[in-house]
Amino acid sequence: MDTTPKEPVSEIIQKLTDEQRRLLYLIGLYSTIEETVGKQWLKDLSLKGLLIKGIRDKILDYDYAPASVMYRGTRKVLNISQEGQNDLNILREYGLVARLRLGTDRHFYFNAYGLTFDGVEVFHAILQEDRDPIDKLVHCAKCGKLYEVIPEEDSIYMICEPCKVKINTEVDDIEDVAYMCTPKWLKIKMIETEWKPISEEE
């Protein structure tokens, strides 16, 4: 039996960065059923789309780059935030987020994420200043309903069916980046060597 004293929620909140708190709150919103947090799982592709949308809307301060990932049974190049993935792993290490591995009837596997019991406690303690930007990101501006996040053939969309709103997360919008490479010439000092002919054997 683990007798380690439980870390107070206030101390956990303080050691999390702004992005980690917002990421936890984001996952918590999508793990809520009938106002009960931690009862549902957010699929990995949906989370990837939300992260990119949050970055482009300047709500999350992460970098991202194109990467090849499994997408609906095939490989597809998407914008992926490794920094966001790192923060997700940190939240898991802290015991605030759990990962569930699921399979489809076509034998494709994917991850989904939800809050642990401790994560739910931290979720409820997150300050409004961290809640507001995420709420603006994931709730329909017309009706206030939480967007469904659905991977379709071409991209991942945030959808509000009652309001007929469909927003592209732009996870598939791969930017053209110009790279410039300047050659660096190495300076090699030539050492003069006195060469002597090999004498022929008599």
Tab-separated table of C-alpha atoms in Angstrom:
chain	number	residue	atom	x	y	z
A	1	MET	CA	0.000	0.000	0.000
A	2	ASP	CA	1.351	3.428	-0.989
A	3	THR	CA	1.707	5.583	2.130
A	4	THR	CA	3.353	8.544	0.358
A	5	PRO	CA	1.600	11.786	1.388
A	6	LYS	CA	-0.539	13.164	-1.412
A	7	GLU	CA	0.753	16.389	-2.948
A	8	PRO	CA	-1.681	19.289	-2.408
A	9	VAL	CA	-3.535	20.426	-5.517
A	10	SER	CA	-2.310	23.999	-4.998
A	11	GLU	CA	1.309	22.824	-5.224
A	12	ILE	CA	0.609	20.771	-8.350
A	13	ILE	CA	-0.995	23.802	-10.003
A	14	GLN	CA	2.058	25.932	-9.198
A	15	LYS	CA	4.554	23.532	-10.749
A	16	LEU	CA	2.602	23.280	-14.019
A	17	THR	CA	3.389	25.723	-16.818
A	18	ASP	CA	0.677	27.832	-18.467
A	19	GLU	CA	0.586	25.452	-21.435
A	20	GLN	CA	0.404	22.364	-19.221
A	21	ARG	CA	-2.537	23.785	-17.266
A	22	ARG	CA	-4.353	24.714	-20.465
A	23	LEU	CA	-3.636	21.315	-22.007
A	24	LEU	CA	-5.010	19.544	-18.937
A	25	TYR	CA	-8.108	21.757	-18.980
A	26	LEU	CA	-8.586	21.037	-22.692
A	27	ILE	CA	-8.458	17.276	-22.142
A	28	GLY	CA	-10.777	17.646	-19.155
A	29	LEU	CA	-13.445	19.409	-21.217
A	30	TYR	CA	-13.472	16.561	-23.717
A	31	SER	CA	-13.566	13.923	-20.986
A	32	THR	CA	-16.772	15.354	-19.488
A	33	ILE	CA	-20.167	13.654	-19.744
A	34	GLU	CA	-23.228	15.337	-18.194
A	35	GLU	CA	-20.991	17.717	-16.215
A	36	THR	CA	-18.960	14.833	-14.757
A	37	VAL	CA	-15.271	15.176	-15.613
A	38	GLY	CA	-13.119	12.132	-16.348
A	39	LYS	CA	-15.818	9.909	-17.852
A	40	GLN	CA	-14.741	10.045	-21.491
A	41	TRP	CA	-11.601	9.799	-23.636
A	42	LEU	CA	-10.213	12.254	-26.193
A	43	LYS	CA	-8.779	10.512	-29.250
A	44	ASP	CA	-5.193	11.247	-30.201
A	45	LEU	CA	-5.948	12.638	-33.687
A	46	SER	CA	-8.597	14.978	-32.294
A	47	LEU	CA	-6.117	16.214	-29.699
A	48	LYS	CA	-3.492	16.802	-32.402
A	49	GLY	CA	-5.976	18.921	-34.343
A	50	LEU	CA	-6.949	20.948	-31.273
A	51	LEU	CA	-3.303	21.607	-30.432
A	52	ILE	CA	-2.551	23.009	-33.892
A	53	LYS	CA	-5.689	25.160	-33.849
A	54	GLY	CA	-4.726	26.438	-30.407
A	55	ILE	CA	-1.212	27.267	-31.589
A	56	ARG	CA	-2.408	29.104	-34.690
A	57	ASP	CA	-4.941	31.058	-32.632
A	58	LYS	CA	-2.069	32.008	-30.261
A	59	ILE	CA	-3.700	30.287	-27.301
A	60	LEU	CA	-0.949	27.687	-26.878
A	61	ASP	CA	2.714	28.648	-27.142
A	62	TYR	CA	4.133	25.586	-28.874
A	63	ASP	CA	6.186	25.002	-31.994
A	64	TYR	CA	5.115	22.496	-34.629
A	65	ALA	CA	6.483	20.860	-37.754
A	66	PRO	CA	5.282	18.441	-40.453
A	67	ALA	CA	5.501	14.755	-39.584
A	68	SER	CA	4.186	11.502	-41.019
A	69	VAL	CA	1.587	9.860	-38.758
A	70	MET	CA	-1.025	7.130	-39.009
A	71	TYR	CA	-4.295	8.688	-40.148
A	72	ARG	CA	-7.446	6.623	-40.572
A	73	GLY	CA	-5.576	3.502	-41.574
A	74	THR	CA	-2.923	5.100	-43.755
A	75	ARG	CA	0.011	7.467	-43.402
A	76	LYS	CA	-0.468	11.208	-43.797
A	77	VAL	CA	1.745	14.253	-43.262
A	78	LEU	CA	0.277	16.543	-40.592
A	79	ASN	CA	1.463	19.465	-38.514
A	80	ILE	CA	2.543	17.960	-35.200
A	81	SER	CA	3.623	19.732	-32.017
A	82	GLN	CA	6.394	17.793	-30.311
A	83	GLU	CA	6.371	20.341	-27.484
A	84	GLY	CA	2.677	19.640	-26.962
A	85	GLN	CA	3.407	15.912	-26.911
A	86	ASN	CA	6.179	16.483	-24.364
A	87	ASP	CA	3.788	18.367	-22.069
A	88	LEU	CA	1.246	15.578	-22.467
A	89	ASN	CA	3.888	13.081	-21.345
A	90	ILE	CA	4.737	15.274	-18.343
A	91	LEU	CA	1.062	15.360	-17.309
A	92	ARG	CA	1.046	11.570	-17.534
A	93	GLU	CA	4.215	11.349	-15.426
A	94	TYR	CA	2.543	13.532	-12.788
A	95	GLY	CA	-0.373	11.086	-12.736
A	96	LEU	CA	-2.873	13.664	-13.998
A	97	VAL	CA	-3.594	12.227	-17.454
A	98	ALA	CA	-4.104	8.584	-18.415
A	99	ARG	CA	-3.626	6.989	-21.825
A	100	LEU	CA	-5.875	4.301	-23.256
A	101	ARG	CA	-4.896	2.233	-26.305
A	102	LEU	CA	-7.838	1.273	-28.498
A	103	GLY	CA	-8.289	-0.821	-31.629
A	104	THR	CA	-10.727	-0.764	-34.521
A	105	ASP	CA	-12.444	-3.672	-36.258
A	106	ARG	CA	-9.855	-3.238	-39.044
A	107	HIS	CA	-7.047	-3.826	-36.514
A	108	PHE	CA	-5.788	-0.241	-36.477
A	109	TYR	CA	-4.667	1.028	-33.091
A	110	PHE	CA	-4.729	4.521	-31.637
A	111	ASN	CA	-4.358	6.284	-28.301
A	112	ALA	CA	-6.922	8.258	-26.346
A	113	TYR	CA	-6.447	10.459	-23.285
A	114	GLY	CA	-8.488	11.248	-20.196
A	115	LEU	CA	-8.034	12.666	-16.718
A	116	THR	CA	-7.198	10.565	-13.686
A	117	PHE	CA	-8.836	11.164	-10.306
A	118	ASP	CA	-5.983	13.526	-9.387
A	119	GLY	CA	-6.278	15.190	-12.793
A	120	VAL	CA	-9.965	15.893	-12.166
A	121	GLU	CA	-9.089	17.612	-8.882
A	122	VAL	CA	-6.527	19.805	-10.643
A	123	PHE	CA	-9.032	20.503	-13.444
A	124	HIS	CA	-11.501	21.999	-10.964
A	125	ALA	CA	-8.745	24.132	-9.394
A	126	ILE	CA	-7.498	25.722	-12.633
A	127	LEU	CA	-7.923	29.489	-12.582
A	128	GLN	CA	-10.292	31.321	-14.901
A	129	GLU	CA	-7.410	33.059	-16.680
A	130	ASP	CA	-6.319	29.673	-18.043
A	131	ARG	CA	-9.870	28.465	-18.683
A	132	ASP	CA	-11.052	31.433	-20.756
A	133	PRO	CA	-8.710	31.036	-23.783
A	134	ILE	CA	-9.438	27.301	-24.042
A	135	ASP	CA	-13.188	27.850	-23.631
A	136	LYS	CA	-13.056	30.352	-26.492
A	137	LEU	CA	-11.151	27.850	-28.630
A	138	VAL	CA	-13.423	24.828	-28.194
A	139	HIS	CA	-16.920	26.275	-27.715
A	140	CYS	CA	-19.150	27.398	-30.565
A	141	ALA	CA	-19.335	31.196	-30.705
A	142	LYS	CA	-23.029	31.000	-31.657
A	143	CYS	CA	-24.499	28.566	-29.131
A	144	GLY	CA	-21.699	27.856	-26.645
A	145	LYS	CA	-21.741	24.115	-27.304
A	146	LEU	CA	-18.475	22.180	-27.186
A	147	TYR	CA	-17.249	21.459	-30.705
A	148	GLU	CA	-17.049	17.872	-31.849
A	149	VAL	CA	-13.570	17.192	-33.229
A	150	ILE	CA	-13.782	14.819	-36.170
A	151	PRO	CA	-10.972	13.564	-38.443
A	152	GLU	CA	-12.281	13.497	-42.007
A	153	GLU	CA	-10.541	12.349	-45.165
A	154	ASP	CA	-8.706	15.614	-45.848
A	155	SER	CA	-8.295	17.174	-42.394
A	156	ILE	CA	-9.521	17.356	-38.793
A	157	TYR	CA	-12.544	19.588	-38.207
A	158	MET	CA	-14.235	21.247	-35.233
A	159	ILE	CA	-17.968	20.900	-35.833
A	160	CYS	CA	-21.151	22.276	-34.268
A	161	GLU	CA	-24.035	20.483	-35.968
A	162	PRO	CA	-26.898	22.649	-34.575
A	163	CYS	CA	-25.245	25.841	-35.871
A	164	LYS	CA	-23.889	24.281	-39.083
A	165	VAL	CA	-20.380	25.446	-38.151
A	166	LYS	CA	-17.365	23.550	-39.474
A	167	ILE	CA	-13.844	24.813	-38.730
A	168	ASN	CA	-10.681	23.326	-40.194
A	169	THR	CA	-8.024	22.897	-37.500
A	170	GLU	CA	-5.426	23.400	-40.278
A	171	VAL	CA	-3.507	20.384	-39.050
A	172	ASP	CA	-3.042	19.440	-42.713
A	173	ASP	CA	-1.966	22.928	-43.859
A	174	ILE	CA	1.714	22.256	-44.411
A	175	GLU	CA	3.599	25.517	-44.799
A	176	ASP	CA	6.350	26.044	-47.356
A	177	VAL	CA	9.443	27.058	-45.437
A	178	ALA	CA	12.486	28.407	-47.239
A	179	TYR	CA	15.739	26.982	-46.001
A	180	MET	CA	19.101	28.549	-46.769
A	181	CYS	CA	22.314	26.676	-46.360
A	182	THR	CA	25.674	28.429	-46.401
A	183	PRO	CA	28.658	26.172	-47.050
A	184	LYS	CA	31.361	26.227	-44.411
A	185	TRP	CA	34.821	25.649	-45.766
A	186	LEU	CA	37.198	23.914	-43.433
A	187	LYS	CA	40.687	25.299	-43.204
A	188	ILE	CA	43.176	22.460	-43.252
A	189	LYS	CA	46.790	23.141	-42.517
A	190	MET	CA	49.010	21.212	-44.862
A	191	ILE	CA	52.093	19.842	-43.199
A	192	GLU	CA	55.145	19.740	-45.383
A	193	THR	CA	56.732	16.335	-45.396
A	194	GLU	CA	60.079	15.416	-46.787
A	195	TRP	CA	59.611	12.488	-49.119
A	196	LYS	CA	62.432	10.061	-49.613
A	197	PRO	CA	62.497	7.397	-52.292
A	198	ILE	CA	62.472	3.822	-51.122
A	199	SER	CA	65.781	2.281	-51.976
A	200	GLU	CA	65.612	-0.680	-54.255
A	201	GLU	CA	66.791	-3.958	-52.902
A	202	GLU	CA	70.049	-5.052	-54.368
